[in-house]
C-alpha positions as a printed Julia matrix, in Angstrom:
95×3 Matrix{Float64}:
 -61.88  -43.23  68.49
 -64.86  -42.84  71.24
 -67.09  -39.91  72.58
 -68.39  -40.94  76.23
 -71.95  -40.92  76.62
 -73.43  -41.64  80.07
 -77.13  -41.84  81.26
 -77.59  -41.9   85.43
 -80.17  -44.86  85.33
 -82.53  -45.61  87.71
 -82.96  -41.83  89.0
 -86.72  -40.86  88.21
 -87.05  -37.15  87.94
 -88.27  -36.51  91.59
 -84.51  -37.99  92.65
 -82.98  -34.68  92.34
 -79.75  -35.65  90.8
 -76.5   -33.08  91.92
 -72.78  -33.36  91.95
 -72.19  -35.47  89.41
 -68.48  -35.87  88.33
 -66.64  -37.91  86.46
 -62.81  -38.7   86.68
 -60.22  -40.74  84.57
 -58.13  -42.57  86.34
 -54.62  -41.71  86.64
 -53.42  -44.76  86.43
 -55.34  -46.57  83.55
 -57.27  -44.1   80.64
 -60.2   -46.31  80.02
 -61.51  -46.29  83.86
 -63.23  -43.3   84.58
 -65.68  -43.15  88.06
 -68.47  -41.21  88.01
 -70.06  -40.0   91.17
 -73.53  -38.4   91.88
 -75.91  -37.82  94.66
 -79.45  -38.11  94.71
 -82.36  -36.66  97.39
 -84.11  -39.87  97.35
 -82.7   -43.19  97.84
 -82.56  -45.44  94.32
 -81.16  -47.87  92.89
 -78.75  -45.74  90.48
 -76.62  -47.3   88.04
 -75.07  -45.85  84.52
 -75.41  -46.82  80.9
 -72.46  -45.72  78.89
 -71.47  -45.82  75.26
 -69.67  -44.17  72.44
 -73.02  -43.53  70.45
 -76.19  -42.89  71.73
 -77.48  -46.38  71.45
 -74.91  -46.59  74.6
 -73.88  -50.49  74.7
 -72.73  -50.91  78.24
 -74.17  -50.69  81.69
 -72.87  -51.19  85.26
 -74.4   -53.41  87.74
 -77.82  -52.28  89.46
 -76.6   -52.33  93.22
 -78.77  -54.34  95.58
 -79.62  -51.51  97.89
 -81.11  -48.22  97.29
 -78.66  -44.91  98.39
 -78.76  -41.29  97.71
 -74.66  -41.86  97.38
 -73.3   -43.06  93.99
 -70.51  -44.68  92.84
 -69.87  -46.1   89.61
 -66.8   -47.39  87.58
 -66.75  -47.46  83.73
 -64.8   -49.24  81.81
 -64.3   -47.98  78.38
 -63.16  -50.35  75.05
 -59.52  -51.18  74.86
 -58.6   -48.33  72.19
 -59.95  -45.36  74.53
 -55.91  -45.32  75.51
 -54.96  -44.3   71.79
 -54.0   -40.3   72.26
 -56.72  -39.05  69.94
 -59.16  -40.82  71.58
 -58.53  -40.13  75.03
 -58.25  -36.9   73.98
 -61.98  -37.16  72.82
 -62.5   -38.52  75.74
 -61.45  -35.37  77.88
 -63.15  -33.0   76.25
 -66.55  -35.29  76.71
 -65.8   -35.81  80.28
 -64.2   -32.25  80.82
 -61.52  -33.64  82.71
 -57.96  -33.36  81.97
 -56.19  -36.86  81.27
């Protein structure tokens, strides 16, 4: 069973992060997209994990944006029911 811990990387304080959401996809349980917005354009990527040494990462995009979109994929046994369960109440999304 996982907890999902994310970090918005790349975003220095004086970003001004906002609207951040995350969704599970409806078709598969271990994709979720998280989406943010920042005032200043960066390069803004997210480290994920289920501790808080993280593990995982997505790619650093190539161009700076204040628009962000990023897919997680989570381990294989985020689809067991207990754990996606955890996983809704991290995310506060319903699955």
């Amino acid at each position: 069973m996982i907890s999902l811990l994310f970090v918005l990387s790349g975003c220095t304080g004086d970003a001004g992060i906002s609207d951040v959401e995350a969704a599970v996809s409806d078709d598969i349980v271990t994709v979720v997209t998280v989406t943010w917005s920042t005032e200043e354009a960066v390069l803004g990527f997210v480290e994920y994990g289920a501790t808080e040494e993280l593990g995982y990462a997505t790619a650093v995009p190539t161009e700076a944006a204040t628009e962000h979109r990023a897919t997680l994929l989570l381990p294989a046994d985020a689809d067991d029911p207990a754990t996606a369960a955890r996983a809704e109440a991290a995310l506060g999304v319903e699955l």
